[in-house]
Amino acid sequence: MSKNLNIVIAGFGGQGVLFTGKVIAYAGLIDGKEVSWLPSYGPEMRGGTANCSVCVSDVPIGSPLVVTPNAFVAMNLPSFDKFIDDVTPGGVVVVESSLVSKQTDRTDVKAFYVPATKLAEEHELQGLANIILLGKLFKETQFSSFEALEKAVAKCVPPSKQHLLEPNMRAVKLGYSL
Amino acid sequence: MAERFLMKGNEALAEAAIRAGCKHFFGYPITPQTELAAYMSKKMPKIGGTYLQAESEIAAANMVLGAASCGIRAMTSSSSPGISLKTEAISYMAGSDLPCLIINVQRGGPGLGGIQPSQADYWQATKALGHGDFQVIALAPSSVQEMVDLVAKAFELADTYRMPAMILADGMLGQMMEPVEFDDNAEVKKTEKPWATAGHGGKREHNVINSLYMMPQDLENLVNERFARYEVIKQNHQMAEEYLTDDAEIVVVAYGASSRVSHSAVDMARAQGIKAGLIRPITLWPFPTDVLQKAAKTAKAFLTVEMSKGQMVDDVKLAIDCAVPVEFFGRTGGIIPTPDEVLAQIKALAQGGAD
């Protein structure tokens, strides 16, 4: 993969938006890519909308602020509405369709609708809807090697929560299988 | 090579300061700088240092004055409104020839302004970080790795020249994560501080740390001596990165976050056949006049790009003695300019030159 990925992940605070971005950035780092991770910060982190920009690139990253993403994960409706028109033509869009009832009328992007919260409940992966979406994003963009993604998940799950490592990996694989 | 790992700019600044031998941190929380203080609060007790959350920014800066008087590497950090509160103590430290590190993770202003990234404290950092005739060393990193590298540099310069040093960052650099590596074998360069008020054991005359001089001639002599030191710094410590400037007709000048945006814009301009280049000041004071003068010999125009209403643009004009036009483009209030916006400015300048 030589394509440079400029990713926006957006949703409510608490959905794991920033964590998802961190896993992607770490996977890129483990693969030896240039990476950056830039969160939105401030009052919107408390129950409002949160988003983060992640760049994975073969060359040094200029602006870490992604204005026109070529990959976009929308975890709620306000985020979907806010960023969908900014996605570059040919870009990948992964939508949490349990929470976003709309579909885009754009035909120049590759949109995938994943009912991640519903799937998480069905597979006893409560709280890991974001990681299911991550698995789907990985399938559609190959932002890193699978080995790097596994290592990145292991790195990002804190030592005190190692019991969550297995469900996280299961969530990645579930997303990948869709 | 040490392992590269992801770290927020604010946390990287804190870790770098600890590794550079900073033993005492005095702070007060403020967005978007708080992770720095939080990191210090976790780490300082483990290394036998001090993390102290003061009752205000003013108190924190005066505690730095106290610690620095004892010859200890001390620092404080804040964001724009908090830095304004610290300026009294910073002036006193400059007037007492005390080395220290102050970090400003800038946000929008004036007043409480906003909490999004800004570069609107350039004037404050380079012209008047408090009252009186003085400068502070002002360093402007543009990546998380450079934040790490410049912390040790700032402490060393401050110690060598006995003056406060500032790292002028911004909310974007403070909040973003990038890969960093730390040199585990890095040697902490320490300076002897025979002037410190750290106890004399009855073996020498006691030292005095003071910034009050009632006789004008004494004060003038001291300020003159200080400015002679500033000249040495200007001669020896200008730092800037030059990117594609050798044949550049349009030279963009930008530091910190806006230099990253400008770097992308220069690449886009080159892809369209425009001879654009970038000069990125790393030292804002001393201002890197030498590389600007060199570039002015071949450039048709300069463009400063800032997250302010244009605070560095005058320094660029002075550096090149207005030899070629110096234009300005910026966004302010917490808005980061986009590469496309900067590219449009470069293109307009390039077309203007062809007429």
GROMACS .gro file of C-alpha atoms in nm, chain B residues 11-311:
model
  301
  189GLU     CA    1   0.345   1.476   2.745
  190ALA     CA    2   0.658   1.466   2.532
  191LEU     CA    3   0.754   1.814   2.654
  192ALA     CA    4   0.718   1.697   3.014
  193GLU     CA    5   0.915   1.375   2.964
  194ALA     CA    6   1.190   1.564   2.780
  195ALA     CA    7   1.214   1.818   3.063
  196ILE     CA    8   1.254   1.543   3.322
  197ARG     CA    9   1.523   1.380   3.110
  198ALA     CA   10   1.696   1.718   3.077
  199GLY     CA   11   1.736   1.731   3.453
  200CYS     CA   12   1.436   1.945   3.544
  201LYS     CA   13   1.364   1.866   3.905
  202HIS     CA   14   1.094   2.117   3.989
  203PHE     CA   15   0.774   2.192   3.801
  204PHE     CA   16   0.535   2.460   3.916
  205GLY     CA   17   0.212   2.489   3.727
  206TYR     CA   18  -0.154   2.555   3.706
  207PRO     CA   19  -0.396   2.377   3.472
  208ILE     CA   20  -0.520   2.537   3.153
  209THR     CA   21  -0.640   2.394   2.823
  210PRO     CA   22  -0.471   2.304   2.589
  211GLN     CA   23  -0.163   2.253   2.806
  212THR     CA   24  -0.299   2.049   3.096
  213GLU     CA   25  -0.155   1.710   2.991
  214LEU     CA   26   0.192   1.854   3.052
  215ALA     CA   27   0.115   1.932   3.414
  216ALA     CA   28  -0.071   1.603   3.456
  217TYR     CA   29   0.230   1.408   3.329
  218MET     CA   30   0.457   1.597   3.567
  219SER     CA   31   0.226   1.523   3.858
  220LYS     CA   32   0.262   1.151   3.788
  221LYS     CA   33   0.634   1.143   3.716
  222MET     CA   34   0.800   1.403   3.937
  223PRO     CA   35   0.734   1.225   4.269
  224LYS     CA   36   0.888   0.908   4.124
  225ILE     CA   37   1.219   1.077   4.042
  226GLY     CA   38   1.247   1.267   4.367
  227GLY     CA   39   1.143   1.594   4.207
  228THR     CA   40   0.869   1.841   4.286
  229TYR     CA   41   0.534   1.878   4.116
  230LEU     CA   42   0.352   2.167   4.268
  231GLN     CA   43   0.016   2.295   4.154
  232ALA     CA   44   0.026   2.654   4.272
  233GLU     CA   45  -0.269   2.866   4.372
  234SER     CA   46  -0.231   3.069   4.053
  235GLU     CA   47  -0.011   3.116   3.748
  236ILE     CA   48   0.151   3.416   3.917
  237ALA     CA   49   0.250   3.208   4.217
  238ALA     CA   50   0.381   2.927   3.997
  239ALA     CA   51   0.609   3.162   3.803
  240ASN     CA   52   0.743   3.313   4.124
  241MET     CA   53   0.816   2.964   4.256
  242VAL     CA   54   1.024   2.908   3.943
  243LEU     CA   55   1.211   3.228   4.031
  244GLY     CA   56   1.283   3.085   4.375
  245ALA     CA   57   1.399   2.747   4.248
  246ALA     CA   58   1.609   2.902   3.970
  247SER     CA   59   1.779   3.126   4.228
  248CYS     CA   60   1.905   2.808   4.392
  249GLY     CA   61   2.065   2.701   4.065
  250ILE     CA   62   1.814   2.424   3.998
  251ARG     CA   63   1.658   2.345   3.663
  252ALA     CA   64   1.299   2.456   3.707
  253MET     CA   65   1.012   2.522   3.474
  254THR     CA   66   0.651   2.623   3.440
  255SER     CA   67   0.403   2.584   3.158
  256SER     CA   68   0.074   2.734   3.062
  257SER     CA   69  -0.132   2.858   2.772
  258SER     CA   70  -0.174   3.214   2.653
  259PRO     CA   71  -0.389   3.380   2.926
  260GLY     CA   72  -0.183   3.204   3.193
  261ILE     CA   73   0.142   3.320   3.035
  262SER     CA   74   0.025   3.679   3.060
  263LEU     CA   75  -0.011   3.628   3.435
  264LYS     CA   76   0.344   3.493   3.455
  265THR     CA   77   0.506   3.789   3.283
  266GLU     CA   78   0.578   3.980   3.601
  267ALA     CA   79   0.793   3.699   3.736
  268ILE     CA   80   0.953   3.643   3.396
  269SER     CA   81   1.063   4.006   3.387
  270TYR     CA   82   1.203   3.969   3.739
  271MET     CA   83   1.391   3.656   3.633
  272ALA     CA   84   1.535   3.835   3.329
  273GLY     CA   85   1.631   4.123   3.559
  274SER     CA   86   1.795   3.879   3.800
  275ASP     CA   87   1.977   3.684   3.526
  276LEU     CA   88   1.802   3.360   3.617
  277PRO     CA   89   1.779   3.064   3.380
  278CYS     CA   90   1.449   2.876   3.357
  279LEU     CA   91   1.212   2.724   3.105
  280ILE     CA   92   0.863   2.852   3.034
  281ILE     CA   93   0.638   2.666   2.794
  282ASN     CA   94   0.348   2.836   2.618
  283VAL     CA   95   0.103   2.603   2.443
  284GLN     CA   96  -0.076   2.887   2.269
  285ARG     CA   97  -0.450   2.926   2.227
  286GLY     CA   98  -0.660   3.201   2.073
  287GLY     CA   99  -0.665   3.546   2.228
  288PRO     CA  100  -0.683   3.821   2.341
  289GLY     CA  101  -0.841   3.786   2.683
  290LEU     CA  102  -0.961   3.438   2.758
  291GLY     CA  103  -0.992   3.406   2.381
  292GLY     CA  104  -1.061   3.044   2.298
  293ILE     CA  105  -0.903   2.707   2.350
  294GLN     CA  106  -0.811   2.619   1.992
  295PRO     CA  107  -0.455   2.647   1.853
  296SER     CA  108  -0.310   2.991   1.784
  297GLN     CA  109   0.019   3.172   1.726
  298ALA     CA  110  -0.100   3.510   1.844
  299ASP     CA  111   0.156   3.533   2.128
  300TYR     CA  112   0.453   3.583   1.894
  301TRP     CA  113   0.480   3.950   1.981
  302GLN     CA  114   0.460   3.871   2.350
  303ALA     CA  115   0.730   3.602   2.332
  304THR     CA  116   0.974   3.790   2.111
  305LYS     CA  117   0.919   4.156   2.204
  306ALA     CA  118   0.775   4.195   2.552
  307LEU     CA  119   0.733   3.898   2.782
  308GLY     CA  120   0.707   4.147   3.065
  309HIS     CA  121   0.822   4.503   3.130
  310GLY     CA  122   1.171   4.639   3.077
  311ASP     CA  123   1.463   4.599   2.836
  312PHE     CA  124   1.507   4.227   2.792
  313GLN     CA  125   1.471   3.929   2.564
  314VAL     CA  126   1.405   3.565   2.630
  315ILE     CA  127   1.525   3.282   2.411
  316ALA     CA  128   1.219   3.172   2.215
  317LEU     CA  129   1.214   2.831   2.046
  318ALA     CA  130   0.938   2.712   1.815
  319PRO     CA  131   0.910   2.337   1.756
  320SER     CA  132   0.697   2.204   1.469
  321SER     CA  133   0.672   1.836   1.558
  322VAL     CA  134   0.644   1.628   1.872
  323GLN     CA  135   1.000   1.498   1.819
  324GLU     CA  136   1.128   1.853   1.789
  325MET     CA  137   0.946   1.946   2.110
  326VAL     CA  138   1.154   1.677   2.277
  327ASP     CA  139   1.477   1.792   2.118
  328LEU     CA  140   1.428   2.160   2.197
  329VAL     CA  141   1.357   2.117   2.568
  330ALA     CA  142   1.717   2.018   2.648
  331LYS     CA  143   1.840   2.289   2.413
  332ALA     CA  144   1.629   2.551   2.590
  333PHE     CA  145   1.761   2.454   2.933
  334GLU     CA  146   2.121   2.456   2.806
  335LEU     CA  147   2.091   2.797   2.641
  336ALA     CA  148   1.915   2.939   2.946
  337ASP     CA  149   2.190   2.812   3.176
  338THR     CA  150   2.473   2.923   2.948
  339TYR     CA  151   2.343   3.276   2.906
  340ARG     CA  152   2.165   3.308   3.241
  341MET     CA  153   1.827   3.405   3.106
  342PRO     CA  154   1.476   3.260   3.076
  343ALA     CA  155   1.399   3.046   2.771
  344MET     CA  156   1.055   2.988   2.626
  345ILE     CA  157   0.919   2.712   2.408
  346LEU     CA  158   0.641   2.860   2.201
  347ALA     CA  159   0.414   2.574   2.099
  348ASP     CA  160   0.043   2.574   2.023
  349GLY     CA  161  -0.266   2.368   2.094
  350MET     CA  162  -0.223   2.159   1.781
  351LEU     CA  163   0.130   2.050   1.868
  352GLY     CA  164   0.039   2.002   2.232
  353GLN     CA  165  -0.262   1.783   2.161
  354MET     CA  166  -0.140   1.578   1.867
  355MET     CA  167   0.035   1.243   1.894
  356GLU     CA  168   0.332   1.159   1.677
  357PRO     CA  169   0.610   0.901   1.699
  358VAL     CA  170   0.893   1.010   1.924
  359GLU     CA  171   1.213   0.857   2.041
  360PHE     CA  172   1.425   0.952   2.337
  361ASP     CA  173   1.799   0.906   2.344
  362ASP     CA  174   1.851   0.696   2.655
  363ASN     CA  175   2.222   0.776   2.648
  364ALA     CA  176   2.180   1.151   2.616
  365GLU     CA  177   2.409   1.337   2.850
  366VAL     CA  178   2.258   1.618   3.051
  367LYS     CA  179   2.485   1.917   2.996
  368LYS     CA  180   2.502   2.106   3.323
  369THR     CA  181   2.653   2.446   3.379
  370GLU     CA  182   2.833   2.549   3.695
  371LYS     CA  183   2.627   2.808   3.880
  372PRO     CA  184   2.859   2.984   4.124
  373TRP     CA  185   2.605   3.266   4.147
  374ALA     CA  186   2.330   3.048   4.297
  375THR     CA  187   2.194   3.119   4.643
  376ALA     CA  188   2.227   2.758   4.748
  377GLY     CA  189   2.421   2.794   5.072
  378HIS     CA  190   2.784   2.897   5.113
  379GLY     CA  191   2.883   2.703   5.422
  380GLY     CA  192   3.058   3.010   5.558
  381LYS     CA  193   3.331   2.963   5.294
  382ARG     CA  194   3.254   3.257   5.067
  383GLU     CA  195   3.065   3.584   5.051
  384HIS     CA  196   2.692   3.524   5.018
  385ASN     CA  197   2.531   3.558   4.676
  386VAL     CA  198   2.247   3.800   4.607
  387ILE     CA  199   1.968   3.749   4.353
  388ASN     CA  200   1.805   4.082   4.287
  389SER     CA  201   1.647   4.290   4.013
  390LEU     CA  202   1.629   4.626   4.194
  391TYR     CA  203   1.893   4.889   4.117
  392MET     CA  204   1.832   5.235   4.255
  393MET     CA  205   2.122   5.400   4.075
  394PRO     CA  206   2.040   5.454   3.706
  395GLN     CA  207   2.402   5.412   3.604
  396ASP     CA  208   2.424   5.073   3.772
  397LEU     CA  209   2.108   4.961   3.596
  398GLU     CA  210   2.219   5.093   3.259
  399ASN     CA  211   2.553   4.915   3.292
  400LEU     CA  212   2.380   4.590   3.380
  401VAL     CA  213   2.128   4.615   3.096
  402ASN     CA  214   2.411   4.696   2.855
  403GLU     CA  215   2.603   4.393   2.974
  404ARG     CA  216   2.292   4.182   2.919
  405PHE     CA  217   2.244   4.318   2.568
  406ALA     CA  218   2.607   4.239   2.487
  407ARG     CA  219   2.522   3.880   2.581
  408TYR     CA  220   2.216   3.897   2.352
  409GLU     CA  221   2.447   3.993   2.064
  410VAL     CA  222   2.654   3.679   2.125
  411ILE     CA  223   2.334   3.472   2.113
  412LYS     CA  224   2.225   3.639   1.790
  413GLN     CA  225   2.563   3.561   1.634
  414ASN     CA  226   2.577   3.198   1.744
  415HIS     CA  227   2.235   3.048   1.797
  416GLN     CA  228   2.003   3.130   1.508
  417MET     CA  229   1.821   2.814   1.397
  418ALA     CA  230   1.599   2.763   1.096
  419GLU     CA  231   1.507   2.487   0.854
  420GLU     CA  232   1.533   2.563   0.484
  421TYR     CA  233   1.318   2.358   0.248
  422LEU     CA  234   1.358   2.390  -0.130
  423THR     CA  235   1.484   2.745  -0.093
  424ASP     CA  236   1.788   2.718  -0.324
  425ASP     CA  237   1.595   2.812  -0.638
  426ALA     CA  238   1.276   2.939  -0.473
  427GLU     CA  239   1.107   3.244  -0.618
  428ILE     CA  240   0.832   3.244  -0.358
  429VAL     CA  241   0.967   3.186  -0.008
  430VAL     CA  242   0.710   3.103   0.255
  431VAL     CA  243   0.817   3.184   0.612
  432ALA     CA  244   0.627   2.999   0.884
  433TYR     CA  245   0.700   2.838   1.220
  434GLY     CA  246   0.534   2.577   1.438
  435ALA     CA  247   0.194   2.443   1.332
  436SER     CA  248   0.158   2.683   1.039
  437SER     CA  249   0.493   2.568   0.899
  438ARG     CA  250   0.355   2.216   0.862
  439VAL     CA  251   0.058   2.346   0.664
  440SER     CA  252   0.296   2.561   0.460
  441HIS     CA  253   0.523   2.264   0.394
  442SER     CA  254   0.229   2.080   0.234
  443ALA     CA  255   0.137   2.391   0.036
  444VAL     CA  256   0.494   2.428  -0.094
  445ASP     CA  257   0.490   2.065  -0.211
  446MET     CA  258   0.158   2.126  -0.389
  447ALA     CA  259   0.298   2.442  -0.551
  448ARG     CA  260   0.609   2.256  -0.670
  449ALA     CA  261   0.386   1.986  -0.822
  450GLN     CA  262   0.224   2.265  -1.025
  451GLY     CA  263   0.560   2.397  -1.142
  452ILE     CA  264   0.583   2.694  -0.905
  453LYS     CA  265   0.926   2.747  -0.754
  454ALA     CA  266   0.820   2.773  -0.391
  455GLY     CA  267   1.027   2.713  -0.081
  456LEU     CA  268   0.991   2.732   0.294
  457ILE     CA  269   1.199   2.887   0.568
  458ARG     CA  270   1.094   2.762   0.909
  459PRO     CA  271   1.234   2.967   1.197
  460ILE     CA  272   1.317   2.738   1.491
  461THR     CA  273   1.453   3.021   1.703
  462LEU     CA  274   1.204   3.309   1.701
  463TRP     CA  275   1.447   3.498   1.919
  464PRO     CA  276   1.718   3.518   1.807
  465PHE     CA  277   1.537   3.557   1.475
  466PRO     CA  278   1.711   3.364   1.195
  467THR     CA  279   1.799   3.670   0.986
  468ASP     CA  280   2.094   3.505   0.812
  469VAL     CA  281   1.895   3.246   0.616
  470LEU     CA  282   1.630   3.504   0.527
  471GLN     CA  283   1.894   3.740   0.389
  472LYS     CA  284   2.041   3.456   0.185
  473ALA     CA  285   1.700   3.364   0.041
  474ALA     CA  286   1.622   3.728  -0.037
  475LYS     CA  287   1.900   3.727  -0.296
  476THR     CA  288   1.705   3.491  -0.523
  477ALA     CA  289   1.343   3.520  -0.409
  478LYS     CA  290   1.090   3.739  -0.587
  479ALA     CA  291   0.858   3.756  -0.290
  480PHE     CA  292   0.817   3.630   0.066
  481LEU     CA  293   0.494   3.510   0.222
  482THR     CA  294   0.464   3.474   0.598
  483VAL     CA  295   0.195   3.233   0.712
  484GLU     CA  296   0.084   3.260   1.071
  485MET     CA  297  -0.204   3.169   1.299
  486SER     CA  298  -0.241   3.535   1.395
  487LYS     CA  299  -0.309   3.867   1.225
  488GLY     CA  300   0.055   3.886   1.117
  489GLN     CA  301   0.300   3.926   1.402
   0.00000   0.00000   0.00000
